[in-house]
Coordinates of C-alpha atoms and ligand atoms in Angstrom, one line a residue:
M69 CA -32.7 18.3 54.7
N70 CA -33.6 18.7 51.0
R71 CA -36.5 17.3 49.2
Y72 CA -35.9 16.1 45.7
T73 CA -38.4 15.2 43.0
V74 CA -37.2 12.2 41.0
Q75 CA -36.7 13.0 37.3
R76 CA -36.8 10.9 34.2
G77 CA -33.6 8.9 33.9
D78 CA -32.7 9.1 37.6
T79 CA -31.3 6.2 39.5
V80 CA -30.3 6.1 43.2
R81 CA -26.7 6.5 42.2
R82 CA -27.4 9.4 39.9
I83 CA -29.3 11.3 42.6
A84 CA -26.6 10.6 45.2
V85 CA -24.0 12.0 42.8
K86 CA -26.0 15.2 42.3
Y87 CA -25.8 15.9 46.0
G88 CA -22.3 14.6 46.6
I89 CA -23.3 11.8 49.0
S90 CA -22.9 8.1 48.9
P91 CA -25.7 6.1 47.4
L92 CA -25.9 4.0 50.6
A93 CA -26.2 7.1 52.7
L94 CA -29.1 8.2 50.5
C95 CA -30.8 4.9 50.9
N96 CA -30.3 4.9 54.7
F97 CA -31.6 8.4 55.0
N98 CA -34.9 7.3 53.4
N99 CA -35.4 4.7 56.0
G100 CA -34.9 1.8 53.7
T101 CA -37.6 2.9 51.2
L102 CA -34.8 3.3 48.6
D103 CA -32.9 0.3 47.3
L104 CA -29.6 0.7 45.4
E105 CA -30.5 -2.3 43.3
Y106 CA -33.9 -1.1 42.4
Y107 CA -35.6 1.7 40.5
V108 CA -36.8 5.1 41.5
E109 CA -39.8 6.4 39.6
P110 CA -40.2 9.9 38.2
G111 CA -42.3 12.2 40.4
R112 CA -41.5 10.5 43.6
I113 CA -40.2 12.8 46.4
I114 CA -37.2 11.6 48.3
C115 CA -35.3 13.1 51.2
V116 CA -31.7 14.1 50.9
P117 CA -29.5 14.9 53.9
E118 CA -27.6 18.2 54.2
Q119 CA -24.1 17.3 53.5
K120 CA -21.2 19.5 54.7
N121 CA -18.5 17.6 52.9
R122 CA -19.4 16.6 49.4
L123 CA -17.8 13.4 48.1
R124 CA -15.3 14.7 45.6
H125 CA -14.0 11.5 44.0
R126 CA -16.9 11.1 41.6
K127 CA -16.4 14.6 40.0
G128 CA -20.2 15.0 39.8
V129 CA -20.6 12.3 37.3
C130 CA -22.4 9.0 37.9
L131 CA -20.0 6.4 36.8
E132 CA -22.4 3.5 36.7
E133 CA -25.5 4.4 34.7
F134 CA -24.9 6.4 31.5
N135 CA -28.1 7.6 29.8
F136 CA -29.6 10.3 27.6
A137 CA -28.9 13.1 30.1
D138 CA -25.2 12.3 29.9
V139 CA -25.2 12.5 26.1
Q140 CA -27.0 15.8 26.4
A141 CA -24.3 17.0 28.8
Y142 CA -21.5 16.1 26.4
R143 CA -23.5 17.7 23.6
D144 CA -23.7 21.0 25.6
K145 CA -20.0 20.9 26.4
W146 CA -18.9 20.1 22.9
L147 CA -21.1 22.7 21.3
S148 CA -19.8 25.4 23.7
Q149 CA -16.2 24.4 22.9
G150 CA -17.0 24.4 19.2
L151 CA -14.9 21.3 18.6
I152 CA -17.7 19.0 17.6
H153 CA -20.7 19.5 15.5
C154 CA -24.1 18.0 16.3
D155 CA -27.1 17.0 14.2
T156 CA -30.4 15.5 15.3
I157 CA -30.9 12.7 12.9
G158 CA -34.3 11.6 14.2
Y159 CA -36.4 10.9 17.3
S160 CA -37.0 7.8 19.4
V161 CA -40.5 6.4 19.9
M162 CA -40.7 8.5 23.1
N163 CA -39.6 11.5 21.1
Q164 CA -36.0 11.8 22.5
P165 CA -33.5 13.2 20.0
I166 CA -31.0 10.8 18.4
Y167 CA -27.8 12.8 18.0
A168 CA -25.1 12.4 15.4
F169 CA -21.8 14.2 16.4
T170 CA -19.2 15.1 13.8
A171 CA -15.5 15.7 14.3
G172 CA -12.7 16.3 11.8
S173 CA -12.6 17.6 8.3
G174 CA -10.9 14.8 6.3
K175 CA -12.1 13.3 3.0
K176 CA -12.5 9.8 4.5
E177 CA -15.9 9.4 6.2
V178 CA -16.2 7.0 9.1
F179 CA -19.2 6.2 11.1
Y180 CA -19.3 4.8 14.7
S181 CA -22.5 4.0 16.5
G182 CA -23.5 2.6 19.9
G183 CA -26.3 2.2 22.4
W184 CA -28.3 0.0 20.0
H185 CA -29.3 -2.4 22.7
A186 CA -31.0 -1.1 25.8
N187 CA -28.7 -3.0 28.3
E188 CA -25.6 -2.1 26.4
W189 CA -25.3 1.6 27.5
M190 CA -21.6 1.0 28.3
T191 CA -21.0 1.4 24.6
S192 CA -22.6 4.9 24.6
K193 CA -20.5 5.8 27.6
F194 CA -17.4 4.5 25.9
L195 CA -18.0 6.4 22.6
C196 CA -18.8 9.7 24.3
E197 CA -15.7 9.6 26.6
W198 CA -13.5 8.5 23.8
L199 CA -14.7 11.2 21.5
D200 CA -14.3 13.8 24.3
H201 CA -10.6 12.7 24.7
L202 CA -10.1 12.8 20.9
A203 CA -11.5 16.3 20.5
E204 CA -9.5 17.7 23.4
A205 CA -6.3 16.1 22.3
S206 CA -6.9 17.5 18.8
A207 CA -7.5 21.0 20.1
D208 CA -4.4 20.8 22.2
E209 CA -2.4 19.3 19.4
A210 CA -1.5 16.6 21.8
S211 CA -0.8 12.9 21.3
L212 CA -3.5 10.6 22.4
F213 CA -2.1 7.2 23.4
G214 CA 0.5 7.5 20.7
Y215 CA -1.9 8.8 18.0
D216 CA -1.6 12.4 16.7
A217 CA -5.2 13.4 17.2
A218 CA -5.1 16.5 15.1
A219 CA -3.5 14.7 12.2
L220 CA -6.1 12.0 12.4
L221 CA -9.0 14.4 12.3
K222 CA -7.5 16.1 9.2
E223 CA -7.6 12.7 7.4
V224 CA -11.1 11.7 8.6
T225 CA -14.5 13.1 9.1
L226 CA -15.9 11.1 11.9
Y227 CA -19.6 10.7 12.6
V228 CA -20.7 9.2 16.0
V229 CA -24.2 8.3 17.0
P230 CA -23.5 7.2 20.6
M231 CA -27.1 6.3 21.6
V232 CA -29.4 4.8 19.1
N233 CA -31.9 3.6 21.7
P234 CA -32.4 6.2 24.5
D235 CA -35.8 4.9 25.5
G236 CA -34.7 1.4 26.0
I237 CA -31.6 2.5 28.0
E238 CA -33.9 4.6 30.2
L239 CA -36.1 1.6 30.8
V240 CA -33.2 -0.7 31.9
Q241 CA -32.0 2.0 34.3
Q242 CA -35.3 3.4 35.7
G243 CA -37.7 0.5 35.2
N244 CA -41.4 0.6 34.5
Y245 CA -43.9 2.7 36.5
P246 CA -47.6 3.5 36.3
N247 CA -47.2 6.9 34.5
H248 CA -44.8 5.5 31.9
P249 CA -46.4 6.1 28.5
F250 CA -45.8 2.4 27.5
C251 CA -46.5 1.0 31.0
E252 CA -49.1 -1.6 30.0
K253 CA -47.2 -2.7 26.8
I254 CA -43.9 -3.0 28.7
R255 CA -45.6 -5.1 31.4
Y256 CA -47.1 -7.3 28.8
I257 CA -43.9 -7.8 26.8
N258 CA -42.0 -8.5 30.1
R259 CA -44.7 -10.9 31.3
G260 CA -45.2 -8.8 34.4
G261 CA -41.5 -9.0 35.3
E262 CA -40.3 -6.0 37.2
M263 CA -36.6 -6.1 36.3
F264 CA -35.2 -5.1 33.0
D265 CA -31.5 -6.0 33.0
H266 CA -32.2 -8.4 30.1
W267 CA -34.1 -5.9 27.9
S268 CA -32.2 -5.0 24.7
A269 CA -35.1 -3.9 22.5
N270 CA -36.5 -0.5 22.0
I271 CA -39.5 0.7 24.1
R272 CA -42.0 -1.2 21.8
G273 CA -40.1 -4.5 22.1
V274 CA -38.4 -4.4 18.7
D275 CA -34.7 -5.2 18.4
L276 CA -33.1 -2.4 16.6
N277 CA -30.3 -4.6 15.3
H278 CA -32.9 -7.0 13.8
Q279 CA -34.6 -4.3 11.7
W280 CA -32.4 -4.2 8.7
P281 CA -33.2 -5.2 5.1
A282 CA -30.5 -7.8 4.8
G283 CA -31.9 -11.2 5.2
W284 CA -34.6 -9.6 7.4
Q285 CA -37.3 -12.3 6.6
K286 CA -34.9 -15.2 7.5
E287 CA -34.0 -13.6 10.8
A288 CA -37.6 -12.7 11.6
D289 CA -38.7 -16.4 10.9
E290 CA -36.1 -17.6 13.4
S291 CA -37.0 -15.0 16.1
P292 CA -40.0 -14.2 18.4
D293 CA -43.0 -13.2 16.2
R294 CA -44.3 -10.5 18.5
P295 CA -42.8 -7.7 20.7
W296 CA -40.3 -9.2 23.1
P297 CA -37.5 -8.0 25.4
R298 CA -35.0 -8.9 22.7
H299 CA -34.6 -10.4 19.2
Y300 CA -38.1 -9.4 17.8
S301 CA -37.5 -8.2 14.3
G302 CA -40.7 -6.1 14.0
K303 CA -43.6 -6.5 11.5
A304 CA -41.3 -5.4 8.7
A305 CA -37.8 -4.0 8.3
L306 CA -37.3 -0.4 9.5
T307 CA -40.6 0.0 11.2
E308 CA -38.9 1.7 14.2
P309 CA -38.0 5.4 14.2
E310 CA -34.6 4.8 15.8
A311 CA -33.5 2.3 13.0
L312 CA -35.0 4.5 10.3
A313 CA -33.1 7.5 11.6
V314 CA -29.8 5.7 11.2
F315 CA -30.9 4.3 7.9
N316 CA -31.7 7.7 6.5
F317 CA -28.5 9.2 8.0
T318 CA -26.4 6.4 6.4
N319 CA -28.1 6.9 3.0
R320 CA -27.5 10.6 3.1
R321 CA -23.8 10.2 3.5
R322 CA -21.1 8.1 1.9
F323 CA -19.3 6.4 4.8
D324 CA -16.2 4.6 3.7
Y325 CA -16.8 2.1 6.5
V326 CA -18.8 1.8 9.6
I327 CA -18.2 0.3 13.1
A328 CA -21.2 -0.6 15.3
F329 CA -20.4 -1.0 19.0
H330 CA -22.2 -3.6 21.1
S331 CA -21.4 -5.5 24.2
Q332 CA -20.3 -8.0 25.1
G333 CA -17.8 -10.7 23.9
Q334 CA -14.5 -9.2 23.0
M335 CA -15.1 -10.0 19.3
I336 CA -15.2 -8.2 16.0
F337 CA -17.6 -9.4 13.3
W338 CA -16.5 -8.3 9.9
G339 CA -18.3 -10.3 7.1
Y340 CA -21.8 -10.8 5.7
K341 CA -22.4 -13.6 3.2
G342 CA -19.3 -12.7 1.2
F343 CA -20.6 -9.2 0.3
E344 CA -17.7 -7.7 2.2
P345 CA -14.8 -6.4 0.1
P346 CA -11.4 -8.1 0.3
E347 CA -9.9 -5.3 2.3
S348 CA -12.2 -6.0 5.2
K349 CA -10.0 -8.9 6.3
E350 CA -6.8 -6.8 6.6
M351 CA -8.8 -4.1 8.3
V352 CA -10.2 -6.4 11.0
H353 CA -6.7 -7.8 11.5
R354 CA -5.5 -4.3 12.4
L355 CA -8.5 -3.7 14.7
S356 CA -7.8 -7.0 16.4
R357 CA -4.1 -6.4 16.9
N358 CA -5.0 -3.0 18.5
S359 CA -7.6 -4.4 20.9
S360 CA -6.8 -8.1 21.5
Y361 CA -10.4 -8.8 20.4
V362 CA -11.0 -11.9 18.2
P363 CA -12.0 -11.4 14.6
I364 CA -15.0 -13.5 13.5
H365 CA -16.2 -13.6 10.0
T366 CA -19.9 -13.9 10.6
A367 CA -22.3 -14.5 13.5
D368 CA -24.6 -16.6 11.3
S369 CA -27.3 -14.1 11.8
D370 CA -29.1 -11.6 9.5
G371 CA -30.9 -8.3 9.7
G372 CA -28.1 -6.3 11.5
Y373 CA -27.0 -2.8 10.7
K374 CA -23.5 -3.9 9.6
D375 CA -25.0 -6.7 7.5
W376 CA -27.2 -4.2 5.7
F377 CA -24.3 -1.7 5.2
I378 CA -22.0 -4.4 3.8
Q379 CA -24.7 -5.8 1.5
N380 CA -26.0 -2.5 0.4
T381 CA -22.7 -0.6 -0.3
G382 CA -20.1 -3.4 -0.7
R383 CA -18.0 -1.4 1.7
P384 CA -16.5 -2.6 5.0
G385 CA -18.7 -2.9 8.1
F386 CA -17.8 -4.1 11.5
T387 CA -19.6 -5.0 14.7
V388 CA -17.4 -4.7 17.8
E389 CA -18.5 -6.5 20.9
L390 CA -16.9 -4.6 23.8
G391 CA -16.2 -6.1 27.1
T392 CA -17.0 -9.4 28.8
G393 CA -19.7 -10.5 31.3
T394 CA -23.4 -10.3 31.5
N395 CA -25.2 -7.1 30.2
P396 CA -25.6 -4.6 31.6
L397 CA -21.9 -4.8 32.3
P398 CA -20.9 -3.6 35.8
L399 CA -18.6 -0.6 36.2
R400 CA -15.7 -2.9 36.9
G401 CA -15.9 -4.1 33.4
Y402 CA -15.3 -0.6 32.0
S403 CA -11.5 -0.5 32.6
E404 CA -11.1 -3.4 30.1
I405 CA -13.5 -1.8 27.6
W406 CA -11.5 1.5 27.8
A407 CA -8.1 -0.1 27.7
N408 CA -8.9 -2.2 24.6
G409 CA -11.5 0.0 23.0
V410 CA -9.5 3.2 22.9
P411 CA -6.7 1.9 20.6
L412 CA -9.3 0.0 18.6
A413 CA -11.4 3.2 18.0
L414 CA -8.2 5.2 17.2
E415 CA -6.8 2.6 14.8
G416 CA -10.3 2.5 13.3
L417 CA -9.9 6.0 12.1
R418 CA -6.9 5.2 9.9
L419 CA -7.9 1.8 8.4
Ligands
LIG744 ZN1 -26.0 -5.5 21.1

């Protein structure tokens, strides 16, 4: 028998994968004190059975919960391969790095972002897996679902921030616990509720896609006026370090257009108050035909990243709502996200 000390970011499934056993076997071995549908807090010691035959089908990767440790693992892999460059563009409230990955060397600069909302980590998983496929296909000079990956990356310099909100994502997967640095605040914001599937804000209860100086006041006036699991705009625009990191990053570069990935809805928002340029309409049409997702001009909301980008630069910005169902989307929803999202993200490089 092994003893394992639970780490930050762990879930029952993630621990089971580490040891190559089934999550259910892990729960049973701990005499019912572990629950697949509940959280395991850091520092807790659990028992892991000796396992002669490790489960192979999961390839050592937890398929369900994707979090900061997974982004870190991709970062290590990509840096060792030398295919993708990485910058730290800022730090979360809890001091976790926010990474921007760069691939390609083209003149056109395109920016994809995901993991804005805590219960939407599927978008982070999608962006990392997609970028990994793209980089490998490019290195092998192979075709990726009909696209010439190497040729694409000669045309484009692609920037990807897969996880804007690592603290919030950790909360949704691991829950709150007495030693959590924001334990009392989280408890207050969540009104004592112990589950966090509905949480989309950052760890301080600010919605990172309500933080942007584009109709910020109007959105704030129509939203909760104090920290909340979602939709609180903050005391002012750009108070949160995660939003500020993306703001500074965007201002330092000159992106030709941006796509922010959220879930869910199978929709693509492409306008903001008529500030979008005429070509946005043709571009969204192409994204739509390559994903089956529905183009929608505006969501009648303000204060979002793409709203700010469009208003501030006059260049095209899109919000893609991947998948369908209730966040956090179950693993079964991922096949659809992959099948429709891959061609969308590839076509997105040559708009
Ligand atoms: Zn979202």
